[in-house]
Amino acid sequence: MKKFLLSAFAMLLALTAGAQNFTVDKSPNPLGVQTPAFGAFKAPAKANLAANQRLVGYFDTDDCDNYVGVTNFTGNNKVAIELTADDLAPYYGKKIAGVRFNLGQGQTANGVFVQNLTLENGKIVDMADVATSDESVKSAAGATNTGEWHEVMFDNKVELSSSFQELFVGFNYKQTSSNYPIGVNSGVDGPFFVYANIPASKGGSGETWYQFQSGGMGLAIQLIVEGDFAPNSVQPLDFGNVMVAKGKTKNVAVKFRNLGSKFTSIDYTISLDGKAGAEQHLDFGKDYGVAGTHTIEVPFAAASELGKNAVTLTVTKVNGAENACAIKTATGTLYTAEKEFVKRSVVEEFTGTGCGYCPRGHVGMHNMRELYGDQFVGIAMHQYNSSDPMYYTSYSLGFQGAPSCMVNRSSGDLDPYNDLPKAFMASLKEMPLIDVSVEGAFSEDTAYVYAKASVESLVSGDYDIAYMLVADNLSGTTSKWKQSNYFAKGTGVYNSQSSMPEDLQFLWNAGSTYAATYNDVLISSSYVSSKNKATLPTLVANGSVNSYYTLTMPTKKALKETIRSCGNEVYVVAMVLDKKTGAIVNARKAKVADFGTTGIENVNNSSEATVVARYNVNGVQIAAPVKGINIVKMSDGTTRKVLVK
């Protein structure tokens, strides 16, 4: 069993006195999670539904692989999912039949409920019961991370209609300081609502509904609806951004909600900016059967011109018959580009030689690097202990404990072994609208690295750019270079070497400290006292811009000598950041080359072209040459980067 923080805070919905409106505030409350240290057990179950019933929730399968509890806030609590009008619209005219949910091992639920939320200007102004049941159910006792699905049906079945703006669907349970009754699915995400009594001293507003950050998991709660469902009825779901290279066709994963009893093929049209193309047929080669939401690859052709187009997918036929679903269309945005951009994600890790749990983080980072190649850009920030020879403090992301990491500065704090694989995989599914390439070269005395980034973009706007230097294969002979190790024999973290995950077993006999080799170590950046000094010109849609920056190599003798003795395994990283959110939208890493091998030129005074303007590496125009890299604009229209000694 393990308990950790999923977020630094929870959002709360507090009933405002007098106005009877719900407002949003913040509360520093952790969500407890029950899970073995590595992996989880899938809860075996099959939906016990009639042929005329369907499931509505964050997912409609039997998947459940984790159990959580609000262990800091005990009492008679409730937990609920939120279903919006978009979720409910395909089921108008059908009836609310019951609630299905997964309950942890040995736990009891004391009834279920469906509540209607009334909204005004986006605010909840009322909550009213639609259907309730006091039926109590209990899961059998079992091993950690097991549980059971339960169906509780209503005697009075209410018809769904457009009068329901949003619904809370959930169950009642007793929360203790050590139980984890709430089943979740780590493969989906969705809002996480809990009714609990949280006092002001703990950041709450008493007994009311609170929204906790989900931690990337979806509650295993589903609404059961019943009615007459047409046999050939499918709703496509919105599919977001699609990028296709000019002249090419690309298969795009689209989700389809099957409301019928059979699903073997579809006929569909794709419209660009309202202009429909010819009807096409897609045979799946199998029958997906009754109901369910299925991900199917649909071919999308690039537009005839570069740029951005609104795209609509319309399912006209299902199994060769007219699509009976009331909602037949899904929308997205198609970007036609000269080439497809590759998504690369940055993982910044808080670590240090004095952190005994950090070997687990080192292994997690290594695993991602091996698995994803150059799509993984690792930055190991040695900031845990100042005695660390690789200690670096020019910028900080505010991590609370080590080992911790963050993906693209947008994931929140994650464990680099347990949590990173799922978060990193999800980050690569985000379609990049910006691509970046980078190169770097040592100065002649190796005291500096001259960096250049080229940024291509499908969109226009202001973005930031930051540069990092990271080093591989760092090691040392003194005790300060040794890594603390809480996974060694006798520490108590594990009872035996065989009980450890295979990739951690080498730590069992390594001793309480061991001589480690460190990779992805942050040694320099464009941050000075936490302020980024690098700049990026405004991006233009379907255009490219360049950025330049000079990075200073470490001056501390021990680190400097170690880098040199390890063969100058230094890499430059350029990452483009959203100016509003601070999230990294794409990045690139390249090995720093020797002086004079990356196109850095000396000015040829005998050339017919003359210098008409000169800029420093930050893009600021200068009147005369300055030492280092100068960007010069020539009379023949070319731009060069030159080294001034």
XYZ file of C-alpha atoms in Angstrom:
645
model
C 0.000 0.000 0.000
C 1.258 3.427 -0.859
C -0.051 6.895 -0.280
C 1.188 9.975 -2.116
C 0.064 13.409 -3.217
C -1.674 13.762 -6.544
C -1.765 17.536 -6.432
C -0.599 20.453 -4.395
C -4.186 21.610 -3.978
C -7.813 20.653 -4.479
C -10.476 22.906 -5.970
C -13.581 23.353 -3.851
C -17.154 24.280 -4.622
C -18.462 26.179 -1.611
C -22.072 27.298 -1.181
C -22.102 31.066 -0.777
C -24.391 32.372 1.930
C -27.355 34.432 0.727
C -26.639 34.266 -2.997
C -26.918 30.459 -3.043
C -24.207 30.283 -5.718
C -21.251 27.967 -5.849
C -17.870 29.627 -6.029
C -14.410 28.218 -6.657
C -11.512 28.434 -4.221
C -8.326 26.504 -3.525
C -7.513 24.091 -0.733
C -4.168 22.330 -0.086
C -5.651 18.846 0.282
C -4.013 15.580 -0.854
C -5.814 12.633 -2.374
C -4.719 9.266 -0.961
C -4.056 6.474 -3.435
C -3.901 2.773 -2.717
C -1.516 1.018 -5.041
C 1.344 -1.444 -4.898
C 4.645 0.332 -5.351
C 4.892 -0.904 -8.920
C 1.846 -1.801 -10.992
C -1.736 -2.635 -10.149
C -4.273 -5.419 -10.501
C -7.153 -5.038 -12.888
C -10.510 -5.605 -11.207
C -12.242 -8.489 -13.008
C -15.890 -7.843 -13.837
C -18.407 -7.726 -16.655
C -21.321 -5.341 -16.923
C -24.573 -7.048 -15.899
C -26.765 -5.114 -18.310
C -29.905 -5.851 -20.264
C -29.900 -5.583 -24.067
C -31.742 -2.257 -23.879
C -29.298 -0.674 -21.409
C -26.167 1.401 -21.975
C -23.390 2.871 -19.771
C -22.561 6.587 -19.630
C -19.452 7.839 -17.810
C -15.842 8.865 -18.282
C -15.497 5.413 -19.837
C -17.945 2.601 -20.580
C -15.746 -0.475 -20.173
C -14.971 -2.684 -17.161
C -11.497 -1.227 -16.614
C -10.498 -0.307 -13.057
C -6.880 -0.454 -11.924
C -6.508 1.704 -8.812
C -8.320 2.730 -5.621
C -8.302 6.095 -3.871
C -9.663 7.801 -0.795
C -9.765 11.252 0.727
C -8.007 9.918 3.805
C -7.394 13.304 5.422
C -11.123 14.109 5.544
C -13.027 11.337 7.258
C -16.768 10.919 7.701
C -19.862 10.033 5.703
C -18.735 11.220 2.289
C -19.985 11.059 -1.282
C -18.108 10.751 -4.569
C -19.419 11.644 -8.028
C -18.658 12.038 -11.705
C -19.964 14.968 -13.732
C -21.925 14.331 -16.938
C -22.436 17.359 -19.180
C -25.175 18.075 -21.698
C -22.836 16.831 -24.453
C -22.488 13.499 -22.622
C -26.234 13.183 -22.138
C -27.576 14.412 -25.498
C -27.320 11.050 -27.321
C -29.552 9.514 -24.622
C -32.411 12.036 -24.567
C -35.665 10.122 -24.457
C -34.052 7.220 -22.613
C -34.521 6.611 -18.873
C -32.120 6.749 -15.931
C -32.141 3.152 -14.717
C -29.347 2.953 -12.149
C -25.719 3.523 -11.207
C -22.742 1.207 -11.756
C -19.516 1.690 -9.833
C -16.377 -0.118 -8.696
C -15.832 -0.400 -4.949
C -12.538 -1.338 -3.302
C -11.869 -4.594 -1.457
C -13.946 -5.047 1.713
C -15.612 -1.614 1.396
C -19.281 -0.664 1.688
C -21.358 1.873 -0.272
C -24.494 3.162 1.436
C -26.670 4.086 -1.515
C -26.350 5.861 -4.869
C -27.678 9.111 -6.318
C -28.182 11.162 -9.468
C -28.373 14.929 -8.947
C -29.280 17.615 -11.483
C -27.128 20.751 -11.486
C -28.733 24.010 -12.543
C -26.307 26.468 -14.161
C -26.493 30.206 -14.726
C -23.636 31.918 -16.572
C -21.485 28.879 -15.979
C -22.116 28.821 -12.207
C -23.959 26.139 -10.266
C -26.983 27.734 -8.600
C -28.896 24.631 -7.499
C -28.574 20.868 -7.034
C -31.637 18.610 -6.928
C -32.050 14.853 -6.567
C -33.224 13.124 -9.749
C -32.991 9.561 -8.509
C -31.687 7.933 -5.329
C -31.433 4.518 -3.730
C -30.542 3.550 -0.159
C -29.469 0.052 -1.166
C -26.216 -0.916 0.558
C -23.590 -3.003 -1.263
C -20.245 -4.401 -0.137
C -17.196 -5.684 -1.999
C -15.598 -8.890 -0.813
C -12.313 -8.677 1.060
C -9.302 -9.210 -1.164
C -5.781 -8.253 -2.052
C -4.655 -4.654 -2.374
C -5.944 -3.002 -5.533
C -8.809 -5.378 -6.128
C -12.500 -4.631 -5.951
C -15.881 -5.332 -7.471
C -18.336 -3.653 -9.816
C -21.842 -3.147 -8.451
C -25.114 -2.168 -10.147
C -27.774 -0.427 -8.065
C -31.063 0.098 -9.931
C -33.773 2.709 -9.303
C -37.442 1.889 -8.744
C -38.529 5.193 -10.286
C -36.898 5.647 -13.698
C -36.705 9.270 -14.841
C -36.527 10.175 -18.543
C -33.482 12.090 -19.724
C -34.147 15.320 -21.621
C -32.508 18.600 -22.522
C -33.756 19.996 -19.200
C -30.792 18.251 -17.558
C -27.819 20.594 -18.003
C -25.375 18.534 -15.956
C -25.652 15.553 -13.639
C -23.693 14.375 -10.630
C -23.711 10.547 -10.529
C -22.186 8.803 -7.528
C -22.413 6.825 -4.312
C -22.239 7.326 -0.536
C -19.450 5.781 1.527
C -17.716 6.045 4.893
C -14.213 7.510 4.690
C -11.624 6.600 7.311
C -8.001 7.607 7.644
C -6.863 4.362 6.059
C -9.442 3.086 3.556
C -9.429 3.441 -0.236
C -12.925 2.606 -1.480
C -13.132 4.585 -4.737
C -12.252 2.703 -7.923
C -10.549 4.610 -10.759
C -9.221 3.942 -14.252
C -5.743 5.309 -14.932
C -6.397 5.132 -18.683
C -8.869 8.035 -18.690
C -9.244 11.388 -16.987
C -12.193 13.340 -15.653
C -13.384 15.710 -12.902
C -13.211 14.217 -9.388
C -15.929 15.398 -6.984
C -16.164 14.530 -3.277
C -18.721 15.649 -0.699
C -16.877 15.965 2.617
C -16.516 18.093 5.734
C -13.295 20.071 5.356
C -12.809 22.778 8.003
C -11.353 26.190 7.263
C -8.236 25.199 9.220
C -7.529 22.670 6.465
C -8.418 24.992 3.599
C -12.073 24.021 3.254
C -15.523 25.530 3.732
C -17.161 22.929 5.909
C -19.532 20.274 4.612
C -19.992 20.684 0.843
C -18.830 19.416 -2.550
C -15.120 19.695 -3.387
C -13.387 19.097 -6.698
C -10.011 17.424 -6.334
C -7.446 17.300 -9.095
C -7.894 13.880 -10.657
C -4.230 12.991 -10.992
C -4.913 11.787 -14.528
C -7.439 9.153 -13.432
C -11.148 8.731 -14.164
C -13.672 7.649 -11.537
C -15.087 4.168 -12.106
C -18.706 5.366 -11.876
C -21.228 4.966 -14.694
C -24.846 5.932 -15.243
C -27.072 3.126 -16.520
C -29.672 4.297 -19.049
C -32.281 2.181 -20.797
C -34.667 2.491 -23.720
C -35.133 1.532 -27.324
C -31.803 1.765 -29.150
C -31.667 1.600 -32.935
C -29.440 -1.237 -34.203
C -27.356 1.070 -36.449
C -26.555 4.128 -34.363
C -23.075 5.615 -33.875
C -21.872 9.004 -32.624
C -18.364 10.159 -33.625
C -16.568 12.198 -30.950
C -14.603 15.406 -31.544
C -11.008 14.569 -32.444
C -9.068 17.822 -31.908
C -6.085 18.798 -34.064
C -4.899 16.803 -37.052
C -1.659 17.442 -38.945
C -1.101 16.001 -42.417
C 1.830 16.659 -44.745
C 0.882 18.285 -48.051
C -0.078 15.705 -50.663
C -0.351 12.944 -48.053
C -3.098 11.015 -46.254
C -2.859 10.134 -42.581
C -4.794 7.685 -40.407
C -6.243 9.532 -37.422
C -7.548 7.848 -34.256
C -11.207 8.835 -33.814
C -13.498 7.644 -31.026
C -16.969 6.348 -31.897
C -19.739 5.823 -29.339
C -21.794 2.834 -30.442
C -25.404 3.125 -29.303
C -26.510 0.166 -31.388
C -26.257 -3.616 -31.238
C -23.770 -4.106 -34.070
C -20.769 -2.193 -35.407
C -18.899 -3.557 -38.429
C -18.497 -0.593 -40.794
C -19.242 3.060 -41.418
C -19.794 5.314 -44.405
C -18.713 8.901 -43.846
C -17.854 12.261 -45.369
C -15.130 14.720 -44.430
C -15.839 18.427 -44.882
C -13.212 21.174 -44.973
C -14.509 24.633 -44.073
C -18.049 23.462 -44.761
C -17.338 21.877 -48.155
C -18.128 18.159 -48.018
C -16.031 15.586 -49.818
C -17.240 12.359 -51.384
C -18.783 9.655 -49.209
C -16.240 7.001 -48.201
C -16.585 3.485 -46.783
C -14.560 1.939 -43.945
C -14.929 -1.757 -43.136
C -13.460 -2.810 -39.766
C -13.108 -6.502 -40.556
C -14.817 -7.349 -37.256
C -17.991 -6.698 -35.278
C -17.435 -4.564 -32.167
C -20.804 -5.768 -30.873
C -23.274 -4.008 -28.612
C -22.565 -0.512 -27.296
C -19.139 0.661 -26.103
C -16.794 3.433 -27.221
C -14.216 2.343 -29.766
C -11.125 4.035 -31.215
C -10.816 3.509 -34.957
C -8.315 4.945 -37.426
C -9.898 7.056 -40.162
C -7.872 8.342 -43.159
C -7.700 12.136 -43.512
C -6.249 13.707 -46.670
C -4.291 16.965 -46.556
C -5.914 20.116 -47.896
C -4.774 21.425 -51.265
C -3.145 24.456 -49.657
C -0.943 24.892 -46.600
C -2.691 26.209 -43.518
C -5.533 25.628 -41.096
C -9.005 24.295 -41.934
C -12.062 23.476 -39.851
C -12.843 19.804 -40.496
C -16.064 17.879 -39.859
C -16.509 14.108 -39.910
C -20.084 12.948 -40.579
C -21.099 9.296 -40.191
C -23.805 8.766 -42.801
C -24.238 4.986 -42.562
C -23.563 2.252 -40.004
C -23.364 -1.375 -41.104
C -24.629 -0.229 -44.520
C -27.822 1.315 -43.095
C -28.592 4.970 -42.426
C -27.024 6.208 -39.183
C -29.892 6.461 -36.685
C -27.956 8.510 -34.123
C -29.232 12.023 -33.439
C -25.632 13.294 -33.378
C -23.811 12.232 -36.523
C -20.914 14.704 -36.666
C -17.615 15.368 -34.941
C -15.268 18.291 -35.465
C -11.592 19.099 -35.354
C -8.939 21.264 -36.983
C -6.822 20.113 -39.913
C -3.355 21.599 -40.350
C -1.750 21.013 -43.732
C 2.011 21.429 -43.477
C 5.085 20.946 -45.629
C 6.035 18.166 -43.221
C 4.659 16.606 -40.065
C 6.174 17.903 -36.854
C 7.486 15.410 -34.303
C 6.463 15.883 -30.684
C 9.354 15.834 -28.203
C 8.665 16.198 -24.501
C 10.893 17.595 -21.762
C 11.138 15.876 -18.384
C 12.764 18.013 -15.689
C 13.684 15.952 -12.654
C 14.453 17.131 -9.100
C 17.254 14.909 -7.800
C 20.539 14.850 -5.904
C 23.328 12.639 -4.618
C 22.062 12.952 -1.038
C 18.569 11.658 -1.878
C 18.309 7.957 -1.004
C 15.154 7.394 -3.030
C 16.583 9.094 -6.124
C 18.150 5.946 -7.626
C 14.577 4.960 -8.434
C 14.237 8.257 -10.283
C 17.485 7.666 -12.175
C 16.136 4.317 -13.379
C 12.809 5.867 -14.372
C 14.542 8.546 -16.434
C 16.850 5.963 -18.014
C 13.885 3.791 -18.972
C 12.136 6.666 -20.728
C 15.318 7.649 -22.547
C 15.826 4.093 -23.803
C 12.185 3.655 -24.777
C 11.542 6.941 -26.575
C 14.928 7.957 -27.973
C 15.147 11.584 -29.093
C 11.468 12.187 -28.275
C 12.570 12.141 -24.634
C 14.501 15.229 -23.517
C 15.701 14.678 -19.958
C 16.997 17.389 -17.656
C 18.244 16.177 -14.269
C 18.200 19.152 -11.908
C 20.583 18.354 -9.043
C 19.074 20.667 -6.447
C 18.434 18.346 -3.488
C 21.706 18.860 -1.573
C 24.291 21.605 -1.934
C 27.154 19.150 -1.352
C 26.299 17.562 -4.696
C 29.128 18.342 -7.193
C 26.417 18.850 -9.852
C 24.363 21.229 -7.674
C 22.624 23.835 -9.868
C 20.442 26.715 -8.703
C 19.968 29.207 -11.553
C 16.301 28.240 -11.790
C 13.842 26.096 -9.868
C 10.405 24.614 -10.571
C 9.391 24.449 -6.902
C 9.431 20.684 -6.412
C 8.428 19.632 -2.889
C 10.278 16.319 -2.651
C 12.783 14.129 -4.447
C 12.702 12.299 -6.690
C 10.082 14.312 -8.548
C 9.674 15.349 -12.132
C 7.462 17.368 -14.424
C 6.555 16.756 -18.073
C 6.610 19.874 -20.260
C 6.065 22.020 -17.135
C 2.373 21.188 -17.305
C 1.885 17.819 -15.581
C 2.297 18.740 -11.928
C 4.778 16.871 -9.718
C 5.219 13.216 -10.692
C 7.219 10.278 -9.439
C 9.775 9.605 -12.207
C 9.462 5.833 -11.785
C 5.793 5.229 -10.957
C 3.997 8.101 -12.674
C 6.235 9.236 -15.515
C 5.559 6.449 -18.055
C 1.846 7.200 -18.337
C 2.263 10.994 -18.267
C 5.030 10.945 -20.854
C 3.082 8.707 -23.211
C 0.099 11.047 -22.928
C 2.272 14.081 -23.685
C 3.409 12.603 -27.002
C -0.220 12.352 -28.143
C -0.466 16.152 -28.165
C -0.095 17.381 -31.728
C 2.709 19.964 -31.984
C 1.965 23.126 -33.934
C 5.582 24.214 -33.542
C 8.826 22.451 -34.410
C 12.304 23.382 -33.240
C 15.795 22.336 -34.249
C 18.974 23.300 -32.397
C 22.724 23.218 -32.847
C 25.580 24.234 -30.598
C 29.334 24.635 -30.787
C 32.000 25.144 -28.142
C 33.987 28.331 -28.243
C 37.655 27.835 -29.064
C 38.553 27.785 -25.362
C 35.468 25.610 -24.517
C 34.317 28.193 -21.954
C 31.113 28.888 -23.864
C 28.601 27.165 -26.095
C 27.157 29.119 -28.995
C 23.606 27.916 -29.628
C 21.215 28.475 -32.499
C 17.584 27.347 -32.669
C 15.375 27.381 -35.749
C 11.648 27.405 -35.030
C 9.011 26.458 -37.621
C 5.385 27.179 -36.843
C 1.917 26.497 -38.190
C 0.531 29.310 -36.048
C 1.425 32.915 -35.382
C 2.018 34.454 -31.976
C 4.489 35.277 -29.237
C 6.311 32.378 -27.597
C 9.338 32.060 -25.336
C 12.454 29.984 -25.855
C 14.847 28.631 -23.224
C 18.202 26.914 -23.617
C 19.830 24.254 -21.443
C 23.139 22.427 -21.426
C 23.069 18.868 -20.124
C 25.944 16.431 -19.713
C 26.128 12.631 -19.837
C 28.413 10.019 -18.279
C 29.406 12.184 -15.330
C 31.125 10.444 -12.430
C 33.768 11.169 -9.836
C 36.115 9.441 -7.449
C 35.467 11.389 -4.243
C 32.736 10.575 -1.725
C 30.729 13.628 -2.790
C 30.011 11.927 -6.106
C 28.513 8.847 -4.453
C 24.770 8.364 -4.643
C 22.752 7.689 -1.475
C 20.736 4.470 -1.785
C 17.696 3.513 0.300
C 17.120 0.391 -1.806
C 20.181 -1.440 -0.489
C 19.923 -4.634 1.547
C 18.978 -3.906 5.151
C 17.247 -0.567 4.554
C 13.756 -2.051 4.876
C 12.328 -0.620 1.660
C 12.206 -4.174 0.281
C 12.388 -7.477 2.131
C 14.423 -9.240 -0.526
C 16.109 -8.638 -3.840
C 13.623 -10.925 -5.589
C 10.709 -8.762 -4.397
C 12.166 -5.729 -6.181
C 11.324 -4.790 -9.773
C 13.958 -6.287 -12.049
C 15.375 -2.943 -13.156
C 15.974 -1.895 -9.521
C 17.536 -5.137 -8.288
C 21.095 -3.925 -8.953
C 20.605 -1.490 -6.055
C 20.209 -4.323 -3.493
C 23.931 -5.051 -3.291
C 25.134 -1.539 -4.189
C 25.473 -0.406 -0.573
C 24.009 2.612 1.211
C 26.060 4.793 -1.150
C 27.512 3.763 -4.486
C 29.542 5.166 -7.375
C 26.960 6.195 -9.956
C 27.197 7.503 -13.502
C 24.892 10.463 -14.086
C 23.148 11.396 -17.328
C 21.095 14.375 -18.522
C 22.709 16.525 -15.807
C 21.805 20.202 -16.051
C 25.048 22.209 -16.113
C 24.007 25.555 -17.653
C 20.951 27.387 -18.940
C 19.628 30.674 -20.269
C 18.201 31.384 -16.802
C 19.954 33.927 -14.602
C 18.542 34.191 -11.076
C 15.440 32.337 -12.321
C 14.873 34.835 -15.162
C 15.137 33.526 -18.705
C 17.413 35.721 -20.804
C 16.868 34.067 -24.191
C 14.490 35.650 -26.698
C 12.473 34.460 -29.673
C 11.092 36.594 -32.513
C 7.328 36.599 -33.052
C 6.216 33.469 -34.876
C 4.430 33.694 -38.210
C 2.048 31.000 -39.443
C 3.747 28.631 -41.897
C 7.043 30.448 -41.392
C 10.282 30.068 -39.457
C 12.496 32.222 -37.238
C 15.936 31.856 -35.674
C 17.134 32.441 -32.127
C 20.707 32.640 -30.803
C 22.161 32.406 -27.323
C 25.584 31.984 -25.711
C 25.679 29.595 -22.746
C 28.446 29.629 -20.152
C 30.076 26.325 -19.289
C 30.491 25.464 -15.563
C 33.391 27.164 -13.802
C 33.510 25.007 -10.645
C 36.773 23.095 -10.886
C 35.459 19.634 -9.911
C 32.566 19.704 -12.350
C 34.569 21.355 -15.097
C 37.313 18.727 -14.897
C 34.792 15.894 -14.749
C 33.021 17.081 -17.892
C 36.349 17.307 -19.700
C 37.509 13.870 -18.528
C 34.220 12.331 -19.623
C 34.807 13.442 -23.193
C 32.736 16.622 -23.228
C 29.477 14.652 -23.547
C 27.537 17.907 -23.578
C 24.202 18.530 -25.278
C 22.286 21.714 -25.963
C 18.503 21.758 -25.485
C 16.147 24.335 -26.942
C 12.555 24.377 -25.766
C 9.714 26.592 -26.958
C 7.253 27.666 -24.275
C 3.703 28.969 -24.355
C 4.023 32.555 -23.163
C 0.721 32.476 -21.235
C 0.879 29.106 -19.488
C 4.628 28.489 -19.350
C 4.096 24.987 -20.762
C 6.708 23.587 -23.130
C 5.125 23.035 -26.551
C 8.098 21.350 -28.235
C 11.827 20.887 -27.796
C 14.970 19.477 -29.370
C 18.333 18.254 -28.128
C 21.657 18.086 -30.015
C 25.231 17.208 -29.134
C 27.498 20.243 -28.835
C 30.070 20.156 -31.624
C 33.695 21.180 -31.608
C 34.597 24.725 -32.494
C 34.369 25.506 -36.218
C 32.215 22.523 -37.252
C 28.684 23.976 -37.308
C 28.780 26.618 -39.988
C 30.097 29.412 -37.784
C 31.954 31.639 -40.181
C 34.571 34.335 -40.123
C 33.723 37.476 -42.102
C 35.265 37.403 -45.584
C 36.291 40.989 -46.232
C 36.977 40.263 -49.918
C 33.373 39.279 -50.562
C 31.402 41.516 -52.872
C 28.517 41.524 -50.368
C 28.877 43.999 -47.521
C 27.487 44.079 -43.979
C 24.402 46.293 -43.755
C 23.324 45.410 -40.182
C 24.755 43.544 -37.221
C 23.007 41.933 -34.219
C 24.083 40.146 -31.049
C 22.902 36.620 -30.188
C 19.779 38.009 -28.505
C 18.678 39.790 -31.678
C 19.579 43.305 -30.502
C 21.189 45.471 -33.198
C 24.755 46.561 -32.444
C 26.876 49.272 -34.037
C 30.191 47.403 -34.008
C 31.422 43.801 -33.728
C 31.418 42.285 -30.245
C 33.290 39.211 -29.032
C 31.442 35.946 -29.610
C 28.701 35.179 -32.127
C 27.484 38.109 -34.264
C 24.534 37.890 -36.651
C 25.197 39.946 -39.782
C 22.791 40.901 -42.540
C 24.527 41.219 -45.901
C 23.832 43.532 -48.813
C 22.920 40.530 -50.995
C 20.024 39.698 -48.652
C 21.701 36.787 -46.862
C 22.130 36.491 -43.117
C 25.212 34.936 -41.561
C 26.421 34.084 -38.111
C 30.062 34.930 -37.579
C 32.530 34.431 -34.763
C 34.353 37.515 -33.567
C 37.471 36.627 -31.541
